[in-house]
Short mmCIF file of C-alpha atoms in Angstrom, two decimals:
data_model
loop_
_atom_site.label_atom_id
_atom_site.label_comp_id
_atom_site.label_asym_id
_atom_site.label_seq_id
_atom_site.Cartn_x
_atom_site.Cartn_y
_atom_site.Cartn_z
CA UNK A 59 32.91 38.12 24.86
CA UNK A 60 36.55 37.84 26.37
CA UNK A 61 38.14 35.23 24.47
CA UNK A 62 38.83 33.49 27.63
CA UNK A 63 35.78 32.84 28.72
CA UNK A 64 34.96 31.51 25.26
CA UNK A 65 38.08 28.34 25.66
CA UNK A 66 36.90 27.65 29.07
CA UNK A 67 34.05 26.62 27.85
CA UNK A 68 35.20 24.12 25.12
CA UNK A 69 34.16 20.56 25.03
CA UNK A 70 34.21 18.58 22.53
CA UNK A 71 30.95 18.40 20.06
CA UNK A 72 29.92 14.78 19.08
CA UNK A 73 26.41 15.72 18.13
CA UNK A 74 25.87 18.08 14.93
CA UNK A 75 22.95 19.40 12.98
CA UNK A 76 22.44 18.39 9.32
CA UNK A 77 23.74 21.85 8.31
CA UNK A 78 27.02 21.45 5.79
CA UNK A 79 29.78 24.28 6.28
CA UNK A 80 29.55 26.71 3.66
CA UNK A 81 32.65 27.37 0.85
CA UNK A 82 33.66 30.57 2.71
CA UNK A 83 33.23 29.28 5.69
CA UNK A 84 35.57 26.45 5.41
CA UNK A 85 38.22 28.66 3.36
CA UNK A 86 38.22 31.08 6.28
CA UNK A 87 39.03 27.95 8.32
CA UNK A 88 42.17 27.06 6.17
CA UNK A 89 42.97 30.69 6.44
CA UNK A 90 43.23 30.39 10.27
CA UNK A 91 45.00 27.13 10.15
CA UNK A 92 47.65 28.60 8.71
CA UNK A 93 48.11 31.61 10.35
CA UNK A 94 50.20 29.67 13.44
CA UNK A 95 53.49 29.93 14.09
CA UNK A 96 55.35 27.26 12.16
CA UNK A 97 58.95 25.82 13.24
CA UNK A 98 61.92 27.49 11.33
CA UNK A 99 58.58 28.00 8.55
CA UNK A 100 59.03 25.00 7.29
CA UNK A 101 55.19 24.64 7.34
CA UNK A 102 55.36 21.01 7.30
CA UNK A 103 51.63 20.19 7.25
CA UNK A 104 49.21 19.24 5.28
CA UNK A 105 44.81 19.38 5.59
CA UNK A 106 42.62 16.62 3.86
CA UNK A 107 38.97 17.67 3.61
CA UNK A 108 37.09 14.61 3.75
CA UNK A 109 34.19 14.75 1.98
CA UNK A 110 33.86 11.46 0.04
CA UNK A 111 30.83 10.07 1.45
CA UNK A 112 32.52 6.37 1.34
CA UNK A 113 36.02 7.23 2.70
CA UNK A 114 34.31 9.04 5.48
CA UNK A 115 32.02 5.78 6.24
CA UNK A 116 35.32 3.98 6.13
CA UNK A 117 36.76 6.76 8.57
CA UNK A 118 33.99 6.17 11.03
CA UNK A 119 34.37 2.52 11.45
CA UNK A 120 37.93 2.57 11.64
CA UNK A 121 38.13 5.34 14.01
CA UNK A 122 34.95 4.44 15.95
CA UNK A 123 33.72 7.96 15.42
CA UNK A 124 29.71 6.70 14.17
CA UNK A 125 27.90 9.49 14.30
CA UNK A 126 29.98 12.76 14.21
CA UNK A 127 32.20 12.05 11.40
CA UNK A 128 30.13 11.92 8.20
CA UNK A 129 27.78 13.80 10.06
CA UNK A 130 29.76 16.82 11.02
CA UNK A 131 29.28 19.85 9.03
CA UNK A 132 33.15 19.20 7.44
CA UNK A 133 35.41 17.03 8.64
CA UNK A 134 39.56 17.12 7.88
CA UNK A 135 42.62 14.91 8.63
CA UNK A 136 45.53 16.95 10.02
CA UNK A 137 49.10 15.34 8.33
CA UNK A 138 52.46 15.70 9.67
CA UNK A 139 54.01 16.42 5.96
CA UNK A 140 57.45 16.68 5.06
CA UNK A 141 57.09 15.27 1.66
CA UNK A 142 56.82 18.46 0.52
CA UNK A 143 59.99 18.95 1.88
CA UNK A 144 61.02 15.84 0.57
CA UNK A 145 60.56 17.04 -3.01
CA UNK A 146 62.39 20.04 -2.66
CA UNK A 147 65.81 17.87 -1.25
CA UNK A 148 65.06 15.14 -4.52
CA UNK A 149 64.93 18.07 -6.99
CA UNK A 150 68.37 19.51 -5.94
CA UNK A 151 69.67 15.62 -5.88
CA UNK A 152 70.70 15.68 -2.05
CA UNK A 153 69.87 12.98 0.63
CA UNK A 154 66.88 12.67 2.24
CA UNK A 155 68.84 12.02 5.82
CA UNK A 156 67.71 14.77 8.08
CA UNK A 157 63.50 14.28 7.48
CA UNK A 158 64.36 10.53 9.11
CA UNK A 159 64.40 11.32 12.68
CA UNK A 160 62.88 11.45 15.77
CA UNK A 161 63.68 15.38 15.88
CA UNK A 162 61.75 16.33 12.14
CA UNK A 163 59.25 13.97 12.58
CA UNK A 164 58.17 15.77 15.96
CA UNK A 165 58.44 19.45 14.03
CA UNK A 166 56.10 18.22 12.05
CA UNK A 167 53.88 16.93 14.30
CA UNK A 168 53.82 20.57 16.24
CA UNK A 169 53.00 22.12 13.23
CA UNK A 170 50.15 19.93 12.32
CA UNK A 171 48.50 20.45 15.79
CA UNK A 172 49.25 24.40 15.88
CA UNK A 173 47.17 24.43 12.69
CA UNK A 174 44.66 22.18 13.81
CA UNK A 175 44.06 23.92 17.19
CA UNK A 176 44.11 27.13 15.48
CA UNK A 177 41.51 26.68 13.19
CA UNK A 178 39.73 25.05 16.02
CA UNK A 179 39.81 28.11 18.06
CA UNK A 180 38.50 30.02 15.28
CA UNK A 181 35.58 27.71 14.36
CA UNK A 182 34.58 27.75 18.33
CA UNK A 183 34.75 31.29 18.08
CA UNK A 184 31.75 31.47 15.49
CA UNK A 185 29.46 28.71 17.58
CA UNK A 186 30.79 26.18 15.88
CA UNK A 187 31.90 22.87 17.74
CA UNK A 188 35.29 20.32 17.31
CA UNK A 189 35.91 17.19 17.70
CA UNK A 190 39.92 16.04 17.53
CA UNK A 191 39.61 12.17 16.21
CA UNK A 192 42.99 10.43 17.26
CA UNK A 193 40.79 7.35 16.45
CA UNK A 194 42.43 7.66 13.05
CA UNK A 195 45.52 6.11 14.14
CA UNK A 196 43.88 2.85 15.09
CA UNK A 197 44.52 1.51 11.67
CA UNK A 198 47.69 4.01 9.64
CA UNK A 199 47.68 1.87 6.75
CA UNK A 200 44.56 1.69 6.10
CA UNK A 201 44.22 5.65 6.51
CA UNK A 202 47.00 6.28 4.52
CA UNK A 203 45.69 3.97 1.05
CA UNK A 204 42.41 5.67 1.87
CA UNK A 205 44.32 8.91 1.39
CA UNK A 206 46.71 8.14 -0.78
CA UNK A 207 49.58 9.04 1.16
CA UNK A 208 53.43 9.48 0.04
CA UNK A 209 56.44 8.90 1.87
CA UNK A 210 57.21 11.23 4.96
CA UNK A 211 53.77 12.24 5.58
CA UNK A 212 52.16 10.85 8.41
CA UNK A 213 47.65 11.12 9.34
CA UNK A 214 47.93 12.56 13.09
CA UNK A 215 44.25 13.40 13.74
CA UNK A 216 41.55 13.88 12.13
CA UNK A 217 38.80 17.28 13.02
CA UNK A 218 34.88 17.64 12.78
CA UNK A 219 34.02 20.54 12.89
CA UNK A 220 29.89 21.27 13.05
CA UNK A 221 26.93 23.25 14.34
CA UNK A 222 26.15 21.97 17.63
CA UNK A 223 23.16 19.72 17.98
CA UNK A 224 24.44 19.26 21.62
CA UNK A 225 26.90 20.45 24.03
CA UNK A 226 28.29 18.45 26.76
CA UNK A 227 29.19 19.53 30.29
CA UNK A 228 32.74 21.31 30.42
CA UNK A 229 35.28 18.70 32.11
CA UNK A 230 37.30 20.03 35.30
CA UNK A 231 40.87 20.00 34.42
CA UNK A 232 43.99 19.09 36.94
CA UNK A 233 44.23 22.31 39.19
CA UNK A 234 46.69 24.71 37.67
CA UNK A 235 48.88 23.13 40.26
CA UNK A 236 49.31 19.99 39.31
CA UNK A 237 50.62 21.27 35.81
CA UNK A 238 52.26 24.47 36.33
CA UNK A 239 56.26 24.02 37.50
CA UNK A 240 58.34 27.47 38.95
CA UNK A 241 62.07 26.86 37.26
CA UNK A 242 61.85 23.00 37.71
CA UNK A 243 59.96 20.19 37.28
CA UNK A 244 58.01 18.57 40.82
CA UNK A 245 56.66 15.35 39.58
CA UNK A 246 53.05 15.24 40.70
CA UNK A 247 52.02 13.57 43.94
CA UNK A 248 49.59 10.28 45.00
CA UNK A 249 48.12 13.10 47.36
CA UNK A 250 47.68 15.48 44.32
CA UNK A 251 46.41 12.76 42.32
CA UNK A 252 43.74 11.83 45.35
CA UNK A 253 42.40 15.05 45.00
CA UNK A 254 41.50 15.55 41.73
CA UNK A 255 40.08 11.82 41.45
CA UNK A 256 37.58 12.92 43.72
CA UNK A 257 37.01 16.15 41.87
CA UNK A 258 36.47 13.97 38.50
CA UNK A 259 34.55 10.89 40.40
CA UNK A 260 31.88 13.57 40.84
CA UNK A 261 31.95 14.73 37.59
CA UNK A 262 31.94 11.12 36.11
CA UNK A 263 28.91 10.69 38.72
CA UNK A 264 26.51 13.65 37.64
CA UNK A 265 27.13 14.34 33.94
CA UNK A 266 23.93 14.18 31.84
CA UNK A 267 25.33 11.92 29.15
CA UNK A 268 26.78 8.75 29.83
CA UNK A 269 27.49 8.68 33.85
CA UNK A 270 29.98 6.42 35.36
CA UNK A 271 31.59 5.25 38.64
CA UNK A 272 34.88 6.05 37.90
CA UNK A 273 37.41 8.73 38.48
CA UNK A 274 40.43 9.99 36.33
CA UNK A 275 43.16 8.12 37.67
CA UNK A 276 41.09 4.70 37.42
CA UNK A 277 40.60 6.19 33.40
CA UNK A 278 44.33 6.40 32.72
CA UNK A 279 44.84 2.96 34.22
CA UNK A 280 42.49 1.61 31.93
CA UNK A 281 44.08 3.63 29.27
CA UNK A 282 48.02 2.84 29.61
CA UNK A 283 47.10 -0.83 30.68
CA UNK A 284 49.08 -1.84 27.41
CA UNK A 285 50.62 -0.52 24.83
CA UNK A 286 48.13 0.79 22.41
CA UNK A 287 48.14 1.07 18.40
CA UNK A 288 51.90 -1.09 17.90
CA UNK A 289 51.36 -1.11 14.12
CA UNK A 290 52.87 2.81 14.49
CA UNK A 291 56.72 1.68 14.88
CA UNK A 292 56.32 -0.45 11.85
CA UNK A 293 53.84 2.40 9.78
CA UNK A 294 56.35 4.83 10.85
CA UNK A 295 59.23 2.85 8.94
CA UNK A 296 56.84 2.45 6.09
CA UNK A 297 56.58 6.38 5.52
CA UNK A 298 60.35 6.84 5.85
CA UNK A 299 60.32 7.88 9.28
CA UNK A 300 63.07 5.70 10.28
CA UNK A 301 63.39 5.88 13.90
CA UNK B 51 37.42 42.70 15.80
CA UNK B 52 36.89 39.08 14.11
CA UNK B 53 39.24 36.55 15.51
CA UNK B 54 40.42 35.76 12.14
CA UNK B 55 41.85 39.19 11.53
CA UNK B 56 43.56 38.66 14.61
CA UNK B 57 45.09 35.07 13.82
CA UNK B 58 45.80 36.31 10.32
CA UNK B 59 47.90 39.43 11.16
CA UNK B 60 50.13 36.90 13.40
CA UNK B 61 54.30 37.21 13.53
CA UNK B 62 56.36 36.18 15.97
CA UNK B 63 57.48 38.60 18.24
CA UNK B 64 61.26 39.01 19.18
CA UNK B 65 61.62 42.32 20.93
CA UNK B 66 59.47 43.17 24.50
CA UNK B 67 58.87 45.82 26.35
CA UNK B 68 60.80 45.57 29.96
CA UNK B 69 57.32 45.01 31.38
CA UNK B 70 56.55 41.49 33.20
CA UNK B 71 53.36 40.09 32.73
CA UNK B 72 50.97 40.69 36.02
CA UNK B 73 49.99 37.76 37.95
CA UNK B 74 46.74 37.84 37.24
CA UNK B 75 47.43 37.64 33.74
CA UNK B 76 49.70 35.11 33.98
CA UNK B 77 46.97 32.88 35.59
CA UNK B 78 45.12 33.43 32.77
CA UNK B 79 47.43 32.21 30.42
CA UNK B 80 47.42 29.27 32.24
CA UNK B 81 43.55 28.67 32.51
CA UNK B 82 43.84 29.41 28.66
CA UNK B 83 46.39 26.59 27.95
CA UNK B 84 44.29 24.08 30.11
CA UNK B 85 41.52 24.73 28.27
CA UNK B 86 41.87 22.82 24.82
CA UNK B 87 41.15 19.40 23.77
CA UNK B 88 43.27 16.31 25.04
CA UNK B 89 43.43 12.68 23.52
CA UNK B 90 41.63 10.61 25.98
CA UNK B 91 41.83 13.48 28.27
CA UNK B 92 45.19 12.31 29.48
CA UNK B 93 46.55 16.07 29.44
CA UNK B 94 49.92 14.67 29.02
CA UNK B 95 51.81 18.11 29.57
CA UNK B 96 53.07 20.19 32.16
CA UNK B 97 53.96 24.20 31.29
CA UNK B 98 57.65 25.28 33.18
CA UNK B 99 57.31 29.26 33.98
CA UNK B 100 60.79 29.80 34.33
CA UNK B 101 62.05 33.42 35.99
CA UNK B 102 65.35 32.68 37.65
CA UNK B 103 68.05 34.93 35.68
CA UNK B 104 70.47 32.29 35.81
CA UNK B 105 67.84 29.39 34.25
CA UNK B 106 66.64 32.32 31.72
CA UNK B 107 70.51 33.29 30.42
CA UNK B 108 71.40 29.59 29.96
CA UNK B 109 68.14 28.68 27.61
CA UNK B 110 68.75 31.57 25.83
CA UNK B 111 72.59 31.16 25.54
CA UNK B 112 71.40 27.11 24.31
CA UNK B 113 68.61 27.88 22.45
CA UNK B 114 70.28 30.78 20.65
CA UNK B 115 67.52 33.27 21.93
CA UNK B 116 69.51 35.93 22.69
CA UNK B 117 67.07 39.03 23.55
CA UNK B 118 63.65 37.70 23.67
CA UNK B 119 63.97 34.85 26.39
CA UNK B 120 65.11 36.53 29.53
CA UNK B 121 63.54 40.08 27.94
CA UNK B 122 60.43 38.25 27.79
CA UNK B 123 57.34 39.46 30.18
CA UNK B 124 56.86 35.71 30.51
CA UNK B 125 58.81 32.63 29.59
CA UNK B 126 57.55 28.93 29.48
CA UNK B 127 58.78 25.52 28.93
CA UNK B 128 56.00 23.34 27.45
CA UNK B 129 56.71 19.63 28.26
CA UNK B 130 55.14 16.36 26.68
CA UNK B 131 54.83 14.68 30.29
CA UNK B 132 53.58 11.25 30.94
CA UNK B 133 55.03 11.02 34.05
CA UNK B 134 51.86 11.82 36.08
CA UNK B 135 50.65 8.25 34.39
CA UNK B 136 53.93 6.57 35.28
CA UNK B 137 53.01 7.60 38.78
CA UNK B 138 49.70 6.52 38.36
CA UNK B 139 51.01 3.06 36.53
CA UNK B 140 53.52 2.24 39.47
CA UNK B 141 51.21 3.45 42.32
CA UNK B 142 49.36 0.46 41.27
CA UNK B 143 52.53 -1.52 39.98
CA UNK B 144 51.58 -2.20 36.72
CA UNK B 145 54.18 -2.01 33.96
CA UNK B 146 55.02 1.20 32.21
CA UNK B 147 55.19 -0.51 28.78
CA UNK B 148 52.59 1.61 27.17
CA UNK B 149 53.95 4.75 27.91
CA UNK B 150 57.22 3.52 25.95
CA UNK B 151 56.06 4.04 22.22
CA UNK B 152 56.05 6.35 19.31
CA UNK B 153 52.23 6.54 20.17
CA UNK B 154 52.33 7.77 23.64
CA UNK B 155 54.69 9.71 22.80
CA UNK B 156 52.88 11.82 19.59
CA UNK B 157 49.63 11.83 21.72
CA UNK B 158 51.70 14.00 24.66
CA UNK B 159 53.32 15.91 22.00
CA UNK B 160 49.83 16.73 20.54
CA UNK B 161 48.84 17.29 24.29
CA UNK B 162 51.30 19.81 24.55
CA UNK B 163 51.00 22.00 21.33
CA UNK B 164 47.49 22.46 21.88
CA UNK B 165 48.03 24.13 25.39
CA UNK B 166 50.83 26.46 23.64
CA UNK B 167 49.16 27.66 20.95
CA UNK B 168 45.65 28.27 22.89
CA UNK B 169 47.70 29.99 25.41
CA UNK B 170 49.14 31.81 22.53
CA UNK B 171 46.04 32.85 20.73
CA UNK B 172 44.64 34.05 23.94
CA UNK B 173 47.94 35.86 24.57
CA UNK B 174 47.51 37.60 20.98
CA UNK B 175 43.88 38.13 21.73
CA UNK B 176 45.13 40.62 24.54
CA UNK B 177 47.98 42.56 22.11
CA UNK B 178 50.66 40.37 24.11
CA UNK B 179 53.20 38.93 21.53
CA UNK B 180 54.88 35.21 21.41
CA UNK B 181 57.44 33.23 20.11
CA UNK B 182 58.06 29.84 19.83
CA UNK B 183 61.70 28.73 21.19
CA UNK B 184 62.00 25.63 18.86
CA UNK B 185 65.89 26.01 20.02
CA UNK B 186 65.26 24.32 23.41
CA UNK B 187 65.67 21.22 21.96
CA UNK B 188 69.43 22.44 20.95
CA UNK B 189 70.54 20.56 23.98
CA UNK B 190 68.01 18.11 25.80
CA UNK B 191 70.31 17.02 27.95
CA UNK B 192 71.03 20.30 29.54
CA UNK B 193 67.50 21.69 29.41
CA UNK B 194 66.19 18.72 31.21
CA UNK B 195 69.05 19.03 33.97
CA UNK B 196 68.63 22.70 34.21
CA UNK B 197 64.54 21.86 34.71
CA UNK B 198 64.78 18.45 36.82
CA UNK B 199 62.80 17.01 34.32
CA UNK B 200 62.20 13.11 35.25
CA UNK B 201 61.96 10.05 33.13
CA UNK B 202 58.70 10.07 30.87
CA UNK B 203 58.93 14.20 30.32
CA UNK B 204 60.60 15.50 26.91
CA UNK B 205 60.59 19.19 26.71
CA UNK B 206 59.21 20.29 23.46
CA UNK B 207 59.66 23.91 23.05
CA UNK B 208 59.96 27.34 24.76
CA UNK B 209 57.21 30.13 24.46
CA UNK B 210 57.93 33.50 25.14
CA UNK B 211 55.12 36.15 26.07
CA UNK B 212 55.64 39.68 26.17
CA UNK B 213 54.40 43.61 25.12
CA UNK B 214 56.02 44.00 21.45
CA UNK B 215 58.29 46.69 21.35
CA UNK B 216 58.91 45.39 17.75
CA UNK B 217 56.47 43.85 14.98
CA UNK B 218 57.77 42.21 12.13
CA UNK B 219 55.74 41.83 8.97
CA UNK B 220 53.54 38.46 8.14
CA UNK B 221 54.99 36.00 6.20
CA UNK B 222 52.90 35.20 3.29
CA UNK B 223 52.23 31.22 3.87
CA UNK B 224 52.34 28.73 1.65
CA UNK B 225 49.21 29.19 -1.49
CA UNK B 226 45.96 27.55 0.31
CA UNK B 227 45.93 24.70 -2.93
CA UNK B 228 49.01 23.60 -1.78
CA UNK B 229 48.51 22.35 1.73
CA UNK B 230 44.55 21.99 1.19
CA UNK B 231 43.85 18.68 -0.50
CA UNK B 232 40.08 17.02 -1.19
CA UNK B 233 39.63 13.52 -0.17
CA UNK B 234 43.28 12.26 -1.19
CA UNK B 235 46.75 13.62 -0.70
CA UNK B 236 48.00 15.52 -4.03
CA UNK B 237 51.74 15.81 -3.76
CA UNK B 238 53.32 19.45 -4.27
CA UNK B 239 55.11 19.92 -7.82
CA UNK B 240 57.90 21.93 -8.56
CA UNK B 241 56.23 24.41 -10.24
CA UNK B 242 53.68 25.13 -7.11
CA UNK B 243 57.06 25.30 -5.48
CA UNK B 244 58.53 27.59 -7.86
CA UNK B 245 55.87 29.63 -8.18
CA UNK B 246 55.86 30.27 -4.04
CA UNK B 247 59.38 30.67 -4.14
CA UNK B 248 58.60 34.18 -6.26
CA UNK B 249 56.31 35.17 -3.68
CA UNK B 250 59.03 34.53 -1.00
CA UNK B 251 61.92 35.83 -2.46
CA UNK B 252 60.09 39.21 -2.68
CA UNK B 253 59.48 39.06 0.66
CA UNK B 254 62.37 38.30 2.29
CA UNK B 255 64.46 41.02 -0.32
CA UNK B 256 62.01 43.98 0.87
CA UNK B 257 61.52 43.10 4.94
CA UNK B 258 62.26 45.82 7.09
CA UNK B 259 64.33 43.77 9.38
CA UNK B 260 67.08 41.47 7.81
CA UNK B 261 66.14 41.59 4.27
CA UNK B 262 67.78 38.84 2.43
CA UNK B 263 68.65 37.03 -1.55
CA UNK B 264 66.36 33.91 -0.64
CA UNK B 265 63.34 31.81 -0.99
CA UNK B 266 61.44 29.33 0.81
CA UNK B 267 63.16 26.51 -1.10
CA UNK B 268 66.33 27.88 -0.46
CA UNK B 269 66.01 27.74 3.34
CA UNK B 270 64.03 24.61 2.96
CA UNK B 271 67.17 22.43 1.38
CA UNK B 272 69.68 24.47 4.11
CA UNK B 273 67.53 23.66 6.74
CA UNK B 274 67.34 20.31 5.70
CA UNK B 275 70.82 20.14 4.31
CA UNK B 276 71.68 17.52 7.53
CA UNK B 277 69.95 15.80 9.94
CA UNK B 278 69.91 18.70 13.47
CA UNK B 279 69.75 17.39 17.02
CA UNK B 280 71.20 14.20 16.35
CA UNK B 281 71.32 13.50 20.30
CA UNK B 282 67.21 13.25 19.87
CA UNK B 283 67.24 9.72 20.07
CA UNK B 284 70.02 8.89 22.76
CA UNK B 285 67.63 11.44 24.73
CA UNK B 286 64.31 10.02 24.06
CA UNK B 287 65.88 6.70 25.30
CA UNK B 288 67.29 8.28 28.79
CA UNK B 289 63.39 9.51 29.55
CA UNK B 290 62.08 6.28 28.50
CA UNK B 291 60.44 6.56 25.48
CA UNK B 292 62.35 3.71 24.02
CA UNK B 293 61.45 3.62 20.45
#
């Protein structure tokens, strides 16, 4: 199969069978993970396989993932990580400056997500399903004592990763239109945005799990209608992050 | 062949063929970036083809590109954009407060680094090279008056897409033990550092291309030596992420 018409297909997996991932399987995982590109190589990510039947219980709650977090056939937090870094600037005695910005802090973030999407493609490749759980960063602190977590790392998302017990419908994305630019930026339209509510409202409508009357502008709405997760200005601080 | 052969054999590519990428192809690379996850399927991101010589020789002349920008078959702009929800969020004059967070912000950045690197893999999957142009965000200011970027948009990195004319060798990454931790976060000593820094240093002494006297902790503390892009945050403020 063309590997497009595998990623077209992806949706996200919420409903896995009992089976566990075997050891090879879940090293050939890593293996992909870090294959990615990674800014300047700095490599400044880390992967926590979850496996602690009590942290992941704790997980679950906090991230109000019940049901395809413990259950998932492995399940890993994805860490933006430059303590590693960190160590290396301590050891030769020299300031810690340039990891406390706005500017590391998001090269870290990019390389935690390359990894994380890369193994993902890989595990979709074998039948496997994802599931990206931002839920994680409901509650940082908590995450990060559950994880034990030094300075200038930070939990981004967590992954389950599983043998489908069931596969939802694919979602219709904005047309290519609406997020493709030629040499500059066109902000998107109300008329654009019209057109793809309808496209969603009917999606929303028919799906076979959970149907709604609602469309995807109505969605983001809901979703920006305040700020969300505030503790992450004052987390951020915590972990050295100073922006 | 296995996908992971595929991801594992990956190294950026800096050298093209004169050949453009068709526009079929190019369509697909699209369809391909659409395709991954998004938190709360906001899809905060927009992708910037850029072709116009004169756009092309100023990123690479800013990002230090020389070469492989303009000499790509393809060259993108990947952009964290929440500005289609400002649109939405003023539309229906409600305040833009939660798009104005370190939050919002990482969940666009995630947004947008999944699109790359699925458009990458896919790009890979095909024989096409990439490389990430990190070296964008030299200058924000310019790339986002060169682009037209509006408020809520931060432009996170460049991707070039080409035919290699030129494959370097892979860099061996990190050892798995030291970015792979179970259940809690086991900080890196110096001798796992030290003991990677043997593997690098042969490396980078017997590359074909640009062989050097270095290791990864070596680049690590120059890289990090001082804080880079120090107009990050004056920048982030001007689109209105106001951290």
């Amino acid at each position: 199969m063309d590997l497009l018409q595998q990623l077209i297909t992806h949706s996200s997996v919420r409903s896995f069978t009992a089976e566990k991932l075997s050891p090879t399987l879940r090293q050939n995982l890593l293996k992909a993970a870090q294959s990615g590109s990674s800014s300047n190589f700095v490599q400044a990510y880390s992967i926590i396989e979850v496996s602690d039947p009590q942290k992941l219980e704790a997980i679950e709650r906090l991230a109000n993932g019940i049901g395809y977090i413990k259950e998932a056939g492995a399940f890993y937090i994805f860490v933006a990580d430059l303590n590693k870094h960190a160590q290396i600037l301590q050891y030769h005695q020299h300031s810690l400056e340039a990891l406390e910005n706005e500017e590391a802090f998001t090269v870290a973030v990019v390389d935690a997500t390359i990894a994380a999407q890369t193994m993902s493609v890989y595990a979709e490749s074998l039948g496997l399903g994802i599931c990206y759980i931002g839920g994680i960063r409901n509650d940082l602190f908590q995450i990060a004592e559950l994880l034990k977590l030094p300075k200038y790392t930070f939990p981004l998302f967590g992954l389950s990763v599983g043998y489908p017990d069931h596969e939802n419908e694919v979602k219709p994305r904005l047309p290519i239109a609406d997020i493709h630019h030629m040499d500059s930026y066109h902000p998107i339209t109300i008329e654009q945005i019209t057109e793809y509510d309808k496209v969603m409202k009917s999606y929303y409508a028919k799906r076979s799990s959970n149907p709604s009357e609602t469309d995807w502008s109505t969605n983001m709405l809901t979703h920006f209608y305040e700020p969300r997760r505030s503790h992450t200005k004052a987390f951020l601080k915590e972990q050295g992050f100073v922006f």
